[in-house]
Amino acid sequence: MDKKKIGEIVESRGVRYAEVADEIWGYAETAFREHKSMAAQIRLLEEEGFKVATNVGGVETAFCGEWGEGRPVIAFLGEFDALAGLSQKAGLDRREEEVPGGNGHGCGHNLLGVASIAAAAALKTIMREQGLKGIVRYYGCPGEEGGSGKAFMAREGVFADVDAAVTWHPSNCTFTAGTSSLANAQIYYRFRGVSAHAAAAPHLGRSALDAVELMNVGVQFLREHVIQEARLHYAITDAGGVSPNVVQPYAEVLYLLRAPKSGQVKEIVERVDRIAQGAALMTDTTVEKDFVKSCANIVNNETMERCLQKNLEFFGAPDFDAADEEFARKIFETTPEPGRFEDLEKRVRGAGKAGREALAEAKKDPLPRRILPYVPSGVPMGGSTDVGDVSWQTPTAQIYMGTWANSTPGHSWQVVTVGKSPLAHKGMLQAGKVMAAAGYDLMTDPELLKKAQEELKERLRGETYVPIPKGVAPRGLSGAKS
């Protein structure tokens, strides 16, 4: 098949896809509260002829659009949650909130889900025209930002019958991901003690805040004795009040623990648990553990990644114009100078001469027009993603598509301000084309699909998936405390 046809199909609906992406940008709903964003995508899926199921995996804002019958089942993953505190007016080259203290799409998720729907719809159209058997699905996956929606869905077996899954992420550069990610777990530790007058009767008090502080000191010492790649973050979410003359009877700390593999995170969690218990013993308080969520590391699939890279090179970067370049240049000038090009340098590491040449060319351009070389390193990137949980269930791979100015940091107002621009829309549509073409290859080439599945089995040999414990339910930002 001439894959240019896929590009034409996506472009023919481009205006509508941009409208929906902008609509979701305006809603800017955070983890597990994405009801309006979900409804907008469901309307789009129904327009495209998909049958939609909601409350998928028992997650209120998770849903699935499906078309076709038989095998194989090819899935596209979408996200659509925003970030708290990143409200920003669109199209500006300066920081200015749209809603004071409001939310914003600082990771481009308003684009992410829509491009995956575009890919699913284009593949469906080609399948219908060619009379192909198989099922194409779009999974609307909520709460990626700190909620790990896909991990809850994976725990419930939502992806169990999927033969392969494809996804993408907006970015400041364009490449196929050959890196893994850090697995993580997020846990509250709540200490309870006894209040007392801190001057008149301190001996009668048992300080929960002392317990939190001792726990944090213990974890600081633990850092020397865990693997180098591990990351242990914390926030004191309740210090027990504002009165220093009262012994604090309650205090709470939230930990986010990361490591390259889920089993390593599990071991670190057990050690942190013991530190918390020790802090409670030292202060004669009690401690309660509240497990919030976890996500697994990405299991790379080189077969899938090479398929995506081939299609990425076929379609190329978006066709940006002079207006896009002018806007991108203004945004580039607002980015932190010490961190410029760091992402580019990371992405070409290990690519040798081709990487150095790509880096040199990319540094000359405020727009991500260069397709970076594919580097199948499997090395964990700095962050975490619940795409990892899907990758343990079925062969999974993803691309990153330039939708922001070069060197734009993620989770920033710059991402939000660009999110409704033609620049972002062009990247979104290009991602849809690449994913649809890769989906077509997987749908029509049994040997390719078999190779990807055999690779997953081999990579999982001797490994153990650590799901979110049963009984733990998804929660939004304000639902953190019980």
Short mmCIF file of C-alpha atoms in Angstrom, two decimals, residues 22-448:
data_model
loop_
_atom_site.label_atom_id
_atom_site.label_comp_id
_atom_site.label_asym_id
_atom_site.label_seq_id
_atom_site.Cartn_x
_atom_site.Cartn_y
_atom_site.Cartn_z
CA ASP A 22 -7.96 22.80 21.54
CA GLU A 23 -11.17 21.92 23.35
CA ILE A 24 -9.27 19.58 25.67
CA TRP A 25 -6.57 22.24 26.13
CA GLY A 26 -9.31 24.53 27.44
CA TYR A 27 -10.69 22.00 29.91
CA ALA A 28 -7.24 21.29 31.45
CA GLU A 29 -8.54 18.61 33.83
CA THR A 30 -6.17 16.83 36.20
CA ALA A 31 -5.80 13.13 36.98
CA PHE A 32 -9.03 11.11 37.11
CA ARG A 33 -11.18 14.23 36.80
CA GLU A 34 -11.03 14.41 33.00
CA HIS A 35 -14.79 14.06 32.41
CA LYS A 36 -15.16 16.81 29.80
CA SER A 37 -11.98 15.77 28.02
CA MET A 38 -13.21 12.18 27.97
CA ALA A 39 -16.58 13.26 26.54
CA ALA A 40 -14.89 15.25 23.76
CA GLN A 41 -12.86 12.22 22.69
CA ILE A 42 -15.85 9.89 22.88
CA ARG A 43 -17.77 12.19 20.53
CA LEU A 44 -14.83 12.10 18.13
CA LEU A 45 -14.57 8.31 18.30
CA GLU A 46 -18.28 7.95 17.59
CA GLU A 47 -17.98 10.32 14.63
CA GLU A 48 -15.25 8.01 13.32
CA GLY A 49 -17.48 4.94 13.66
CA PHE A 50 -16.00 3.36 16.80
CA LYS A 51 -18.04 1.53 19.41
CA VAL A 52 -17.16 3.02 22.81
CA ALA A 53 -17.03 1.39 26.25
CA THR A 54 -16.60 3.47 29.41
CA ASN A 55 -15.45 2.81 32.99
CA VAL A 56 -12.79 0.51 31.54
CA GLY A 57 -10.98 -1.49 34.19
CA GLY A 58 -13.17 0.13 36.83
CA VAL A 59 -11.47 3.51 36.25
CA GLU A 60 -14.16 6.17 35.93
CA THR A 61 -12.50 8.25 33.20
CA ALA A 62 -10.94 5.35 31.28
CA PHE A 63 -12.62 4.33 28.03
CA CYS A 64 -12.05 2.35 24.86
CA GLY A 65 -13.11 2.79 21.24
CA GLU A 66 -13.15 -0.35 19.08
CA TRP A 67 -13.78 -1.22 15.43
CA GLY A 68 -13.49 -4.49 13.49
CA GLU A 69 -13.49 -8.18 14.30
CA GLY A 70 -11.08 -11.08 14.53
CA ARG A 71 -7.32 -10.89 14.98
CA PRO A 72 -4.92 -9.21 15.40
CA VAL A 73 -5.87 -6.56 17.94
CA ILE A 74 -3.79 -3.40 17.45
CA ALA A 75 -4.14 -0.69 20.10
CA PHE A 76 -3.30 2.99 20.23
CA LEU A 77 -2.85 4.62 23.64
CA GLY A 78 -3.97 8.14 24.49
CA GLU A 79 -3.60 10.47 27.47
CA PHE A 80 -5.51 13.68 28.18
CA ASP A 81 -4.83 14.89 31.73
CA ALA A 82 -3.35 18.28 32.60
CA LEU A 83 -1.01 19.52 35.33
CA ALA A 84 -1.98 21.60 38.36
CA GLY A 85 -0.71 25.17 38.63
CA LEU A 86 0.29 25.57 34.98
CA SER A 87 -2.50 27.74 33.64
CA GLN A 88 -1.19 29.88 30.79
CA LYS A 89 -2.67 31.94 27.97
CA ALA A 90 -2.11 30.46 24.53
CA GLY A 91 0.12 31.99 21.89
CA LEU A 92 2.20 34.25 24.17
CA ASP A 93 5.96 34.37 24.58
CA ARG A 94 5.71 35.40 28.22
CA ARG A 95 4.25 33.91 31.39
CA GLU A 96 0.62 34.98 31.87
CA GLU A 97 -2.01 32.79 33.53
CA GLU A 98 -5.32 32.10 31.85
CA VAL A 99 -6.94 31.22 35.20
CA PRO A 100 -5.07 32.30 38.35
CA GLY A 101 -3.82 29.18 40.06
CA GLY A 102 -5.48 27.00 37.42
CA ASN A 103 -4.34 23.95 35.51
CA GLY A 104 -2.59 23.70 32.15
CA HIS A 105 -1.55 21.13 29.57
CA GLY A 106 2.14 21.39 30.38
CA CYS A 107 2.94 17.99 28.88
CA GLY A 108 0.94 18.25 25.67
CA HIS A 109 -1.65 15.63 26.57
CA ASN A 110 -4.38 17.64 24.84
CA LEU A 111 -2.58 16.58 21.64
CA LEU A 112 -1.62 13.08 22.71
CA GLY A 113 -5.00 11.40 22.79
CA VAL A 114 -6.30 13.12 19.67
CA ALA A 115 -3.33 12.00 17.53
CA SER A 116 -3.84 8.42 18.70
CA ILE A 117 -7.51 8.62 17.74
CA ALA A 118 -6.45 9.98 14.34
CA ALA A 119 -4.14 6.97 13.94
CA ALA A 120 -6.86 4.52 14.92
CA ALA A 121 -9.35 6.16 12.55
CA ALA A 122 -6.91 6.15 9.61
CA LEU A 123 -6.08 2.48 10.16
CA LYS A 124 -9.78 1.67 10.40
CA THR A 125 -10.44 3.42 7.09
CA ILE A 126 -7.69 1.48 5.31
CA MET A 127 -8.85 -1.81 6.84
CA ARG A 128 -12.40 -1.22 5.64
CA GLU A 129 -11.24 -0.30 2.14
CA GLN A 130 -9.03 -3.39 1.89
CA GLY A 131 -11.40 -5.76 3.68
CA LEU A 132 -8.84 -6.60 6.35
CA LYS A 133 -9.76 -8.68 9.39
CA GLY A 134 -8.66 -7.48 12.79
CA ILE A 135 -9.59 -5.07 15.56
CA VAL A 136 -8.29 -1.55 16.02
CA ARG A 137 -8.69 0.04 19.44
CA TYR A 138 -8.11 3.39 21.03
CA TYR A 139 -7.59 3.33 24.79
CA GLY A 140 -8.34 6.57 26.58
CA CYS A 141 -5.96 6.37 29.54
CA PRO A 142 -6.51 8.93 32.33
CA GLY A 143 -4.29 10.13 35.11
CA GLU A 144 -0.82 9.61 33.66
CA GLU A 145 0.51 12.60 35.61
CA GLY A 146 1.05 11.14 39.05
CA GLY A 147 -1.92 8.77 38.85
CA SER A 148 -0.70 5.87 36.68
CA GLY A 149 -4.08 5.23 35.08
CA LYS A 150 -2.70 2.59 32.71
CA ALA A 151 -1.27 0.68 35.67
CA PHE A 152 -4.75 0.39 37.21
CA MET A 153 -6.11 -0.67 33.83
CA ALA A 154 -3.34 -3.24 33.39
CA ARG A 155 -3.99 -4.67 36.84
CA GLU A 156 -7.55 -5.41 35.73
CA GLY A 157 -6.43 -7.17 32.53
CA VAL A 158 -7.63 -4.46 30.14
CA PHE A 159 -4.72 -5.04 27.72
CA ALA A 160 -4.61 -8.84 28.04
CA ASP A 161 -5.93 -9.60 24.54
CA VAL A 162 -4.02 -6.83 22.72
CA ASP A 163 -1.48 -8.12 20.18
CA ALA A 164 0.55 -4.89 20.03
CA ALA A 165 0.24 -1.31 21.29
CA VAL A 166 1.56 1.93 19.78
CA THR A 167 1.72 5.36 21.33
CA TRP A 168 3.58 8.69 21.19
CA HIS A 169 4.35 11.78 23.21
CA PRO A 170 4.67 15.47 22.30
CA SER A 171 8.23 16.70 22.59
CA ASN A 172 10.88 19.26 21.72
CA CYS A 173 12.57 16.76 19.39
CA THR A 174 11.48 13.98 17.02
CA PHE A 175 12.67 10.40 17.51
CA THR A 176 11.70 6.81 18.27
CA ALA A 177 12.13 5.94 21.93
CA GLY A 178 14.76 3.26 22.45
CA THR A 179 15.04 4.05 26.15
CA SER A 180 13.28 2.47 29.09
CA SER A 181 11.82 4.34 32.09
CA LEU A 182 12.00 4.23 35.86
CA ALA A 183 9.48 2.14 37.74
CA ASN A 184 8.03 3.87 40.78
CA ALA A 185 5.77 3.68 43.80
CA GLN A 186 4.06 6.55 45.62
CA ILE A 187 3.19 6.13 49.31
CA TYR A 188 1.93 8.25 52.20
CA TYR A 189 3.34 7.62 55.68
CA ARG A 190 1.08 9.04 58.39
CA PHE A 191 2.30 9.32 61.94
CA ARG A 192 0.05 9.76 64.96
CA GLY A 193 1.23 10.83 68.39
CA VAL A 194 -0.10 12.74 71.40
CA SER A 195 -0.55 16.49 71.66
CA ALA A 196 0.69 18.40 74.73
CA HIS A 197 1.82 21.85 75.79
CA ALA A 198 5.31 22.09 74.33
CA ALA A 199 6.62 24.16 77.29
CA ALA A 200 4.51 23.18 80.30
CA ALA A 201 4.19 19.44 79.65
CA PRO A 202 6.39 18.32 76.74
CA HIS A 203 7.04 14.99 78.49
CA LEU A 204 3.39 14.11 77.96
CA GLY A 205 3.54 14.67 74.21
CA ARG A 206 4.55 12.28 71.43
CA SER A 207 5.54 14.24 68.33
CA ALA A 208 4.38 12.92 64.98
CA LEU A 209 6.43 15.66 63.30
CA ASP A 210 9.58 14.38 65.03
CA ALA A 211 8.76 10.98 63.54
CA VAL A 212 8.47 12.42 60.03
CA GLU A 213 11.78 14.25 60.42
CA LEU A 214 13.55 11.18 61.75
CA MET A 215 12.13 9.12 58.91
CA ASN A 216 13.42 11.62 56.38
CA VAL A 217 16.88 11.54 57.99
CA GLY A 218 16.84 7.75 57.83
CA VAL A 219 15.95 7.82 54.15
CA GLN A 220 18.72 10.35 53.50
CA PHE A 221 21.21 7.82 54.87
CA LEU A 222 19.58 5.06 52.82
CA ARG A 223 20.42 6.93 49.62
CA GLU A 224 24.04 5.80 49.90
CA HIS A 225 22.99 2.17 50.05
CA VAL A 226 20.63 1.79 47.13
CA ILE A 227 21.52 1.40 43.47
CA GLN A 228 22.90 4.54 41.86
CA GLU A 229 19.98 4.90 39.44
CA ALA A 230 17.36 4.97 42.21
CA ARG A 231 15.58 8.20 43.09
CA LEU A 232 13.90 8.86 46.45
CA HIS A 233 11.74 12.01 46.55
CA TYR A 234 9.53 13.23 49.37
CA ALA A 235 7.21 16.05 50.39
CA ILE A 236 5.97 16.84 53.90
CA THR A 237 2.28 17.19 53.12
CA ASP A 238 1.10 17.86 56.68
CA ALA A 239 3.47 19.16 59.37
CA GLY A 240 0.86 18.93 62.09
CA GLY A 241 -0.23 22.52 62.40
CA VAL A 242 1.17 26.03 62.75
CA SER A 243 1.55 26.26 66.52
CA PRO A 244 5.10 25.57 67.73
CA ASN A 245 3.90 25.53 71.34
CA VAL A 246 1.86 22.38 70.66
CA VAL A 247 3.45 18.96 70.29
CA GLN A 248 2.18 17.87 66.88
CA PRO A 249 -0.08 14.81 67.23
CA TYR A 250 -0.28 14.18 63.46
CA ALA A 251 2.13 14.53 60.55
CA GLU A 252 2.32 13.11 57.07
CA VAL A 253 4.98 12.63 54.41
CA LEU A 254 4.54 11.51 50.80
CA TYR A 255 7.30 9.47 49.16
CA LEU A 256 7.87 8.78 45.47
CA LEU A 257 10.42 6.00 45.06
CA ARG A 258 11.96 5.12 41.68
CA ALA A 259 14.36 2.56 40.22
CA PRO A 260 15.02 1.03 36.80
CA LYS A 261 12.97 -2.11 37.52
CA SER A 262 9.78 -2.83 39.45
CA GLY A 263 11.49 -5.47 41.61
CA GLN A 264 14.10 -2.93 42.68
CA VAL A 265 11.37 -0.46 43.64
CA LYS A 266 9.67 -3.18 45.69
CA GLU A 267 12.89 -3.78 47.63
CA ILE A 268 13.39 -0.05 48.26
CA VAL A 269 9.78 0.31 49.44
CA GLU A 270 10.32 -2.47 51.98
CA ARG A 271 13.42 -0.72 53.32
CA VAL A 272 11.65 2.65 53.54
CA ASP A 273 8.77 0.92 55.34
CA ARG A 274 11.22 -0.30 58.00
CA ILE A 275 12.69 3.18 58.38
CA ALA A 276 9.17 4.54 58.98
CA GLN A 277 8.54 1.85 61.58
CA GLY A 278 11.84 2.69 63.24
CA ALA A 279 10.95 6.40 63.35
CA ALA A 280 7.66 5.49 65.02
CA LEU A 281 9.48 3.37 67.61
CA MET A 282 11.96 6.16 68.36
CA THR A 283 9.19 8.69 68.95
CA ASP A 284 6.65 6.38 70.59
CA THR A 285 4.16 7.17 67.83
CA THR A 286 2.32 4.96 65.35
CA VAL A 287 2.64 4.94 61.59
CA GLU A 288 0.13 4.08 58.89
CA LYS A 289 1.12 3.35 55.30
CA ASP A 290 -1.16 4.45 52.45
CA PHE A 291 -0.08 3.07 49.06
CA VAL A 292 -1.21 5.52 46.36
CA LYS A 293 0.00 4.01 43.09
CA SER A 294 2.90 2.53 41.18
CA CYS A 295 4.02 2.06 37.61
CA ALA A 296 6.36 -0.38 35.95
CA ASN A 297 9.45 0.23 33.85
CA ILE A 298 9.10 0.12 30.07
CA VAL A 299 10.00 -3.21 28.50
CA ASN A 300 11.60 -2.14 25.24
CA ASN A 301 10.68 -3.88 22.01
CA GLU A 302 13.27 -3.26 19.32
CA THR A 303 11.14 -4.94 16.66
CA MET A 304 8.32 -2.47 17.27
CA GLU A 305 10.69 0.47 17.63
CA ARG A 306 12.39 -0.22 14.29
CA CYS A 307 8.95 -0.42 12.66
CA LEU A 308 8.08 2.98 14.09
CA GLN A 309 11.43 4.47 13.07
CA LYS A 310 10.95 3.27 9.49
CA ASN A 311 7.58 4.99 9.30
CA LEU A 312 8.88 8.09 11.08
CA GLU A 313 11.57 8.44 8.43
CA PHE A 314 8.99 7.87 5.69
CA PHE A 315 6.74 10.73 6.81
CA GLY A 316 9.47 12.94 8.21
CA ALA A 317 9.07 15.88 10.55
CA PRO A 318 6.05 18.20 10.28
CA ASP A 319 6.00 20.73 7.45
CA PHE A 320 6.56 23.82 9.59
CA ASP A 321 6.32 27.24 7.94
CA ALA A 322 7.83 30.68 8.55
CA ALA A 323 5.15 31.64 11.09
CA ASP A 324 5.85 28.47 13.09
CA GLU A 325 9.57 29.28 13.02
CA GLU A 326 9.03 32.85 14.20
CA PHE A 327 6.85 31.72 17.11
CA ALA A 328 9.25 28.91 18.02
CA ARG A 329 12.20 31.30 18.02
CA LYS A 330 10.41 33.58 20.50
CA ILE A 331 9.64 30.63 22.77
CA PHE A 332 13.19 29.30 22.45
CA GLU A 333 14.51 32.62 23.78
CA THR A 334 12.47 32.13 26.98
CA THR A 335 13.91 28.69 27.76
CA PRO A 336 16.52 28.34 30.52
CA GLU A 337 19.90 28.81 28.85
CA PRO A 338 21.88 26.36 31.02
CA GLY A 339 19.56 23.50 30.03
CA ARG A 340 19.30 24.19 26.31
CA PHE A 341 19.90 21.18 24.04
CA GLU A 342 20.16 18.78 27.00
CA ASP A 343 17.30 16.64 25.65
CA LEU A 344 18.87 16.58 22.20
CA GLU A 345 22.22 15.52 23.61
CA LYS A 346 20.61 12.71 25.60
CA ARG A 347 18.65 11.44 22.62
CA VAL A 348 21.63 11.10 20.29
CA ARG A 349 23.97 9.61 22.88
CA GLY A 350 25.26 6.33 21.52
CA ALA A 351 24.43 7.19 17.90
CA GLY A 352 28.05 7.90 16.96
CA LYS A 353 28.82 10.12 13.98
CA ALA A 354 25.18 10.18 12.84
CA GLY A 355 24.18 11.42 16.28
CA ARG A 356 26.80 14.15 16.33
CA GLU A 357 25.75 15.35 12.88
CA ALA A 358 22.06 15.33 13.86
CA LEU A 359 22.84 17.25 17.03
CA ALA A 360 24.84 19.90 15.18
CA GLU A 361 22.05 20.43 12.65
CA ALA A 362 19.28 20.44 15.26
CA LYS A 363 21.04 23.11 17.32
CA LYS A 364 20.75 25.54 14.40
CA ASP A 365 16.97 25.37 14.28
CA PRO A 366 14.37 26.64 16.79
CA LEU A 367 12.01 23.93 15.47
CA PRO A 368 12.40 20.13 15.86
CA ARG A 369 12.65 19.41 12.13
CA ARG A 370 15.40 16.79 12.35
CA ILE A 371 14.57 13.07 12.74
CA LEU A 372 17.07 11.86 15.30
CA PRO A 373 18.85 8.51 14.83
CA TYR A 374 17.27 5.52 16.53
CA VAL A 375 19.36 4.29 19.48
CA PRO A 376 18.08 1.02 21.02
CA SER A 377 19.83 1.54 24.36
CA GLY A 378 17.19 0.31 26.81
CA VAL A 379 18.72 2.74 29.33
CA PRO A 380 16.10 4.26 31.65
CA MET A 381 15.23 7.89 31.00
CA GLY A 382 15.02 10.20 33.98
CA GLY A 383 11.27 9.94 34.48
CA SER A 384 8.51 7.38 34.75
CA THR A 385 5.46 6.54 32.66
CA ASP A 386 2.57 4.12 33.02
CA VAL A 387 3.17 3.09 29.41
CA GLY A 388 5.55 0.71 31.18
CA ASP A 389 2.65 -1.31 32.60
CA VAL A 390 1.20 -1.80 29.12
CA SER A 391 4.60 -2.92 27.81
CA TRP A 392 4.62 -5.84 30.28
CA GLN A 393 1.29 -7.05 28.84
CA THR A 394 1.85 -6.66 25.09
CA PRO A 395 4.61 -5.50 22.70
CA THR A 396 4.63 -1.71 23.01
CA ALA A 397 6.62 1.13 21.48
CA GLN A 398 6.36 4.89 21.11
CA ILE A 399 7.65 7.86 19.19
CA TYR A 400 8.24 11.40 20.33
CA MET A 401 7.14 14.06 17.88
CA GLY A 402 8.23 17.70 17.82
CA THR A 403 5.29 19.87 18.85
CA TRP A 404 7.23 22.44 20.90
CA ALA A 405 10.15 24.75 20.25
CA ASN A 406 13.63 23.28 20.51
CA SER A 407 14.86 22.95 24.14
CA THR A 408 11.42 23.61 25.64
CA PRO A 409 11.36 21.98 29.09
CA GLY A 410 8.49 19.62 29.84
CA HIS A 411 5.92 20.59 32.46
CA SER A 412 6.40 24.27 31.70
CA TRP A 413 4.28 27.27 30.75
CA GLN A 414 6.02 27.25 27.37
CA VAL A 415 4.45 23.87 26.56
CA VAL A 416 1.03 25.22 27.52
CA THR A 417 1.32 28.39 25.45
CA VAL A 418 2.32 26.43 22.33
CA GLY A 419 -0.38 23.78 22.86
CA LYS A 420 -3.07 25.47 20.72
CA SER A 421 -0.76 26.66 17.95
CA PRO A 422 -0.51 25.48 14.32
CA LEU A 423 2.99 24.30 15.26
CA ALA A 424 1.53 21.87 17.81
CA HIS A 425 -1.31 20.78 15.54
CA LYS A 426 1.12 19.89 12.74
CA GLY A 427 3.19 17.73 15.07
CA MET A 428 0.05 16.05 16.37
CA LEU A 429 -1.16 15.12 12.88
CA GLN A 430 2.29 13.89 11.86
CA ALA A 431 2.36 11.60 14.90
CA GLY A 432 -1.03 10.23 13.89
CA LYS A 433 0.28 9.36 10.41
CA VAL A 434 3.37 7.57 11.71
CA MET A 435 1.41 5.54 14.25
CA ALA A 436 -1.30 4.59 11.75
CA ALA A 437 1.34 3.38 9.28
CA ALA A 438 3.08 1.31 11.96
CA GLY A 439 -0.30 -0.10 12.98
CA TYR A 440 -0.93 -1.09 9.37
CA ASP A 441 2.42 -2.92 9.23
CA LEU A 442 1.58 -4.83 12.40
CA MET A 443 -1.94 -5.59 11.16
CA THR A 444 -0.82 -6.94 7.79
CA ASP A 445 2.57 -8.58 8.51
CA PRO A 446 2.10 -11.68 10.72
CA GLU A 447 5.84 -12.32 10.85
CA LEU A 448 6.54 -8.81 12.14
#
